[in-house]
Amino acid sequence: QVQLVESGGGLVQPGGSLRLSCAASGSRFSINFMSWYRQPPGKERELVAAISGGGSIDYADSVKGRFTISRDNAKNTMYLQMNNLKPEDTAVYHCDLHTTGGSVYWGQGTQVTVSS
């Protein structure tokens, strides 16, 4: 089993920044890729960014140039640096982890609210 714990969410004014973390722990596992998703209030869940074991990165068009995904493999932790935040970035942010064995794990999520 793998546990994922997100942290770093909160309330921030438009134009501000936050850094989310997603820490993975548990029994032996090999990471294939990890992703950040978000679910705005009343809307469908959407992919924000993903990073593969080889370092390939993909972003949603809505966050390109503002968000940066990264991983610290030694700490089994993924980050999402979010700059120039907008009210439409308000959502619950979840991370997920796909192992090379084909399993998928999700975190509980962290709330990000962008409001003045």
mmCIF file with all atom_site columns, C-alpha atoms in Angstrom:
data_model
loop_
_atom_site.group_PDB
_atom_site.id
_atom_site.type_symbol
_atom_site.label_atom_id
_atom_site.label_alt_id
_atom_site.label_comp_id
_atom_site.label_asym_id
_atom_site.label_entity_id
_atom_site.label_seq_id
_atom_site.pdbx_PDB_ins_code
_atom_site.Cartn_x
_atom_site.Cartn_y
_atom_site.Cartn_z
_atom_site.occupancy
_atom_site.B_iso_or_equiv
_atom_site.pdbx_formal_charge
_atom_site.auth_seq_id
_atom_site.auth_comp_id
_atom_site.auth_asym_id
_atom_site.auth_atom_id
_atom_site.pdbx_PDB_model_num
ATOM 1   C CA . GLN A 1 1   ? 0.000   0.000  0.000   1.00 0.00 ? 1   GLN A CA 1
ATOM 2   C CA . VAL A 1 2   ? 1.038   3.557  -0.718  1.00 0.00 ? 2   VAL A CA 1
ATOM 3   C CA . GLN A 1 3   ? -0.159  6.607  1.167   1.00 0.00 ? 3   GLN A CA 1
ATOM 4   C CA . LEU A 1 4   ? -0.185  10.079 -0.351  1.00 0.00 ? 4   LEU A CA 1
ATOM 5   C CA . VAL A 1 5   ? -0.460  13.202 1.757   1.00 0.00 ? 5   VAL A CA 1
ATOM 6   C CA . GLU A 1 6   ? -0.948  16.609 0.188   1.00 0.00 ? 6   GLU A CA 1
ATOM 7   C CA . SER A 1 7   ? -0.123  19.835 1.964   1.00 0.00 ? 7   SER A CA 1
ATOM 8   C CA . GLY A 1 8   ? 0.436   23.497 1.250   1.00 0.00 ? 8   GLY A CA 1
ATOM 9   C CA . GLY A 1 9   ? -3.059  24.632 0.351   1.00 0.00 ? 9   GLY A CA 1
ATOM 10  C CA . GLY A 1 10  ? -4.696  27.709 1.791   1.00 0.00 ? 10  GLY A CA 1
ATOM 11  C CA . LEU A 1 11  ? -6.211  31.087 1.115   1.00 0.00 ? 11  LEU A CA 1
ATOM 12  C CA . VAL A 1 12  ? -4.269  33.464 -1.099  1.00 0.00 ? 12  VAL A CA 1
ATOM 13  C CA . GLN A 1 13  ? -5.025  36.709 -2.878  1.00 0.00 ? 13  GLN A CA 1
ATOM 14  C CA . PRO A 1 14  ? -5.097  36.905 -6.676  1.00 0.00 ? 14  PRO A CA 1
ATOM 15  C CA . GLY A 1 15  ? -1.552  37.192 -7.984  1.00 0.00 ? 15  GLY A CA 1
ATOM 16  C CA . GLY A 1 16  ? -0.157  35.317 -5.019  1.00 0.00 ? 16  GLY A CA 1
ATOM 17  C CA . SER A 1 17  ? 1.727   32.043 -4.840  1.00 0.00 ? 17  SER A CA 1
ATOM 18  C CA . LEU A 1 18  ? 1.457   28.700 -3.101  1.00 0.00 ? 18  LEU A CA 1
ATOM 19  C CA . ARG A 1 19  ? 3.526   25.533 -3.188  1.00 0.00 ? 19  ARG A CA 1
ATOM 20  C CA . LEU A 1 20  ? 1.749   22.228 -2.825  1.00 0.00 ? 20  LEU A CA 1
ATOM 21  C CA . SER A 1 21  ? 3.519   19.064 -1.730  1.00 0.00 ? 21  SER A CA 1
ATOM 22  C CA . CYS A 1 22  ? 2.529   15.441 -2.194  1.00 0.00 ? 22  CYS A CA 1
ATOM 23  C CA . ALA A 1 23  ? 4.493   13.012 -0.044  1.00 0.00 ? 23  ALA A CA 1
ATOM 24  C CA . ALA A 1 24  ? 4.354   9.302  -0.827  1.00 0.00 ? 24  ALA A CA 1
ATOM 25  C CA . SER A 1 25  ? 5.071   6.630  1.759   1.00 0.00 ? 25  SER A CA 1
ATOM 26  C CA . GLY A 1 26  ? 4.401   2.964  2.315   1.00 0.00 ? 26  GLY A CA 1
ATOM 27  C CA . SER A 1 27  ? 5.641   -0.394 1.205   1.00 0.00 ? 27  SER A CA 1
ATOM 28  C CA . ARG A 1 28  ? 8.092   -0.842 -1.638  1.00 0.00 ? 28  ARG A CA 1
ATOM 29  C CA . PHE A 1 29  ? 6.895   0.779  -4.826  1.00 0.00 ? 29  PHE A CA 1
ATOM 30  C CA . SER A 1 30  ? 8.304   2.072  -8.052  1.00 0.00 ? 30  SER A CA 1
ATOM 31  C CA . ILE A 1 31  ? 6.831   5.269  -9.417  1.00 0.00 ? 31  ILE A CA 1
ATOM 32  C CA . ASN A 1 32  ? 5.802   5.411  -13.054 1.00 0.00 ? 32  ASN A CA 1
ATOM 33  C CA . PHE A 1 33  ? 4.374   8.882  -13.025 1.00 0.00 ? 33  PHE A CA 1
ATOM 34  C CA . MET A 1 34  ? 2.613   11.319 -10.717 1.00 0.00 ? 34  MET A CA 1
ATOM 35  C CA . SER A 1 35  ? -0.002  13.943 -11.399 1.00 0.00 ? 35  SER A CA 1
ATOM 36  C CA . TRP A 1 36  ? -1.841  16.854 -9.893  1.00 0.00 ? 36  TRP A CA 1
ATOM 37  C CA . TYR A 1 37  ? -5.573  17.123 -10.471 1.00 0.00 ? 37  TYR A CA 1
ATOM 38  C CA . ARG A 1 38  ? -8.023  19.707 -9.252  1.00 0.00 ? 38  ARG A CA 1
ATOM 39  C CA . GLN A 1 39  ? -11.763 19.869 -8.828  1.00 0.00 ? 39  GLN A CA 1
ATOM 40  C CA . PRO A 1 40  ? -13.264 23.351 -8.753  1.00 0.00 ? 40  PRO A CA 1
ATOM 41  C CA . PRO A 1 41  ? -16.559 23.739 -6.890  1.00 0.00 ? 41  PRO A CA 1
ATOM 42  C CA . GLY A 1 42  ? -19.412 22.357 -8.947  1.00 0.00 ? 42  GLY A CA 1
ATOM 43  C CA . LYS A 1 43  ? -17.154 21.302 -11.804 1.00 0.00 ? 43  LYS A CA 1
ATOM 44  C CA . GLU A 1 44  ? -15.493 18.180 -13.151 1.00 0.00 ? 44  GLU A CA 1
ATOM 45  C CA . ARG A 1 45  ? -12.059 17.106 -12.043 1.00 0.00 ? 45  ARG A CA 1
ATOM 46  C CA . GLU A 1 46  ? -9.305  18.225 -14.407 1.00 0.00 ? 46  GLU A CA 1
ATOM 47  C CA . LEU A 1 47  ? -5.669  17.368 -14.904 1.00 0.00 ? 47  LEU A CA 1
ATOM 48  C CA . VAL A 1 48  ? -3.344  20.200 -13.902 1.00 0.00 ? 48  VAL A CA 1
ATOM 49  C CA . ALA A 1 49  ? 0.115   18.729 -14.471 1.00 0.00 ? 49  ALA A CA 1
ATOM 50  C CA . ALA A 1 50  ? 1.899   15.404 -14.694 1.00 0.00 ? 50  ALA A CA 1
ATOM 51  C CA . ILE A 1 51  ? 5.501   14.269 -14.412 1.00 0.00 ? 51  ILE A CA 1
ATOM 52  C CA . SER A 1 52  ? 6.901   10.914 -15.472 1.00 0.00 ? 52  SER A CA 1
ATOM 53  C CA . GLY A 1 53  ? 9.733   8.943  -13.961 1.00 0.00 ? 53  GLY A CA 1
ATOM 54  C CA . GLY A 1 54  ? 11.891  10.037 -16.856 1.00 0.00 ? 54  GLY A CA 1
ATOM 55  C CA . GLY A 1 55  ? 11.109  13.679 -16.211 1.00 0.00 ? 55  GLY A CA 1
ATOM 56  C CA . SER A 1 56  ? 8.609   14.307 -18.997 1.00 0.00 ? 56  SER A CA 1
ATOM 57  C CA . ILE A 1 57  ? 6.186   17.030 -17.982 1.00 0.00 ? 57  ILE A CA 1
ATOM 58  C CA . ASP A 1 58  ? 2.783   18.056 -19.196 1.00 0.00 ? 58  ASP A CA 1
ATOM 59  C CA . TYR A 1 59  ? 0.568   20.962 -18.165 1.00 0.00 ? 59  TYR A CA 1
ATOM 60  C CA . ALA A 1 60  ? -3.009  21.998 -18.713 1.00 0.00 ? 60  ALA A CA 1
ATOM 61  C CA . ASP A 1 61  ? -3.157  25.015 -21.005 1.00 0.00 ? 61  ASP A CA 1
ATOM 62  C CA . SER A 1 62  ? -4.822  27.035 -18.260 1.00 0.00 ? 62  SER A CA 1
ATOM 63  C CA . VAL A 1 63  ? -1.762  26.819 -15.986 1.00 0.00 ? 63  VAL A CA 1
ATOM 64  C CA . LYS A 1 64  ? 1.135   26.897 -18.459 1.00 0.00 ? 64  LYS A CA 1
ATOM 65  C CA . GLY A 1 65  ? 3.614   29.597 -17.568 1.00 0.00 ? 65  GLY A CA 1
ATOM 66  C CA . ARG A 1 66  ? 2.214   29.937 -14.038 1.00 0.00 ? 66  ARG A CA 1
ATOM 67  C CA . PHE A 1 67  ? 2.550   26.481 -12.452 1.00 0.00 ? 67  PHE A CA 1
ATOM 68  C CA . THR A 1 68  ? 5.646   24.304 -12.187 1.00 0.00 ? 68  THR A CA 1
ATOM 69  C CA . ILE A 1 69  ? 5.588   20.608 -11.314 1.00 0.00 ? 69  ILE A CA 1
ATOM 70  C CA . SER A 1 70  ? 8.660   18.916 -9.896  1.00 0.00 ? 70  SER A CA 1
ATOM 71  C CA . ARG A 1 71  ? 9.715   15.784 -8.029  1.00 0.00 ? 71  ARG A CA 1
ATOM 72  C CA . ASP A 1 72  ? 12.290  14.928 -5.401  1.00 0.00 ? 72  ASP A CA 1
ATOM 73  C CA . ASN A 1 73  ? 12.815  11.223 -5.989  1.00 0.00 ? 73  ASN A CA 1
ATOM 74  C CA . ALA A 1 74  ? 14.949  10.821 -2.875  1.00 0.00 ? 74  ALA A CA 1
ATOM 75  C CA . LYS A 1 75  ? 12.047  12.058 -0.744  1.00 0.00 ? 75  LYS A CA 1
ATOM 76  C CA . ASN A 1 76  ? 9.279   10.474 -2.843  1.00 0.00 ? 76  ASN A CA 1
ATOM 77  C CA . THR A 1 77  ? 7.686   13.885 -2.920  1.00 0.00 ? 77  THR A CA 1
ATOM 78  C CA . MET A 1 78  ? 6.099   15.847 -5.745  1.00 0.00 ? 78  MET A CA 1
ATOM 79  C CA . TYR A 1 79  ? 5.555   19.592 -5.739  1.00 0.00 ? 79  TYR A CA 1
ATOM 80  C CA . LEU A 1 80  ? 3.386   22.079 -7.542  1.00 0.00 ? 80  LEU A CA 1
ATOM 81  C CA . GLN A 1 81  ? 4.621   25.650 -7.462  1.00 0.00 ? 81  GLN A CA 1
ATOM 82  C CA . MET A 1 82  ? 1.699   27.901 -8.300  1.00 0.00 ? 82  MET A CA 1
ATOM 83  C CA . ASN A 1 83  ? 2.385   31.523 -9.166  1.00 0.00 ? 83  ASN A CA 1
ATOM 84  C CA . ASN A 1 84  ? 0.140   34.360 -10.303 1.00 0.00 ? 84  ASN A CA 1
ATOM 85  C CA . LEU A 1 85  ? -2.868  32.566 -8.905  1.00 0.00 ? 85  LEU A CA 1
ATOM 86  C CA . LYS A 1 86  ? -6.299  33.482 -10.211 1.00 0.00 ? 86  LYS A CA 1
ATOM 87  C CA . PRO A 1 87  ? -9.759  33.061 -8.672  1.00 0.00 ? 87  PRO A CA 1
ATOM 88  C CA . GLU A 1 88  ? -10.466 30.332 -11.235 1.00 0.00 ? 88  GLU A CA 1
ATOM 89  C CA . ASP A 1 89  ? -7.641  28.289 -9.723  1.00 0.00 ? 89  ASP A CA 1
ATOM 90  C CA . THR A 1 90  ? -9.803  27.802 -6.636  1.00 0.00 ? 90  THR A CA 1
ATOM 91  C CA . ALA A 1 91  ? -10.294 24.056 -6.203  1.00 0.00 ? 91  ALA A CA 1
ATOM 92  C CA . VAL A 1 92  ? -9.436  21.000 -4.182  1.00 0.00 ? 92  VAL A CA 1
ATOM 93  C CA . TYR A 1 93  ? -6.082  19.792 -5.452  1.00 0.00 ? 93  TYR A CA 1
ATOM 94  C CA . HIS A 1 94  ? -5.296  16.076 -5.413  1.00 0.00 ? 94  HIS A CA 1
ATOM 95  C CA . CYS A 1 95  ? -2.170  14.199 -6.310  1.00 0.00 ? 95  CYS A CA 1
ATOM 96  C CA . ASP A 1 96  ? -2.057  10.703 -7.694  1.00 0.00 ? 96  ASP A CA 1
ATOM 97  C CA . LEU A 1 97  ? 0.692   8.161  -8.159  1.00 0.00 ? 97  LEU A CA 1
ATOM 98  C CA . HIS A 1 98  ? 0.893   5.434  -10.771 1.00 0.00 ? 98  HIS A CA 1
ATOM 99  C CA . THR A 1 99  ? 3.282   2.607  -10.004 1.00 0.00 ? 99  THR A CA 1
ATOM 100 C CA . THR A 1 100 ? 5.146   0.611  -12.608 1.00 0.00 ? 100 THR A CA 1
ATOM 101 C CA . GLY A 1 101 ? 3.031   -2.329 -11.485 1.00 0.00 ? 101 GLY A CA 1
ATOM 102 C CA . GLY A 1 102 ? -0.111  -0.588 -12.660 1.00 0.00 ? 102 GLY A CA 1
ATOM 103 C CA . SER A 1 103 ? -1.559  0.479  -9.299  1.00 0.00 ? 103 SER A CA 1
ATOM 104 C CA . VAL A 1 104 ? -2.964  3.954  -8.772  1.00 0.00 ? 104 VAL A CA 1
ATOM 105 C CA . TYR A 1 105 ? -3.142  5.811  -5.470  1.00 0.00 ? 105 TYR A CA 1
ATOM 106 C CA . TRP A 1 106 ? -4.831  9.104  -4.574  1.00 0.00 ? 106 TRP A CA 1
ATOM 107 C CA . GLY A 1 107 ? -4.350  11.599 -1.804  1.00 0.00 ? 107 GLY A CA 1
ATOM 108 C CA . GLN A 1 108 ? -7.130  13.210 0.225   1.00 0.00 ? 108 GLN A CA 1
ATOM 109 C CA . GLY A 1 109 ? -6.672  16.596 -1.357  1.00 0.00 ? 109 GLY A CA 1
ATOM 110 C CA . THR A 1 110 ? -5.839  20.098 -0.193  1.00 0.00 ? 110 THR A CA 1
ATOM 111 C CA . GLN A 1 111 ? -8.035  23.157 -0.609  1.00 0.00 ? 111 GLN A CA 1
ATOM 112 C CA . VAL A 1 112 ? -6.720  26.147 -2.553  1.00 0.00 ? 112 VAL A CA 1
ATOM 113 C CA . THR A 1 113 ? -8.809  29.303 -2.421  1.00 0.00 ? 113 THR A CA 1
ATOM 114 C CA . VAL A 1 114 ? -7.858  32.387 -4.407  1.00 0.00 ? 114 VAL A CA 1
ATOM 115 C CA . SER A 1 115 ? -9.849  35.384 -3.285  1.00 0.00 ? 115 SER A CA 1
ATOM 116 C CA . SER A 1 116 ? -9.417  38.984 -2.292  1.00 0.00 ? 116 SER A CA 1
#
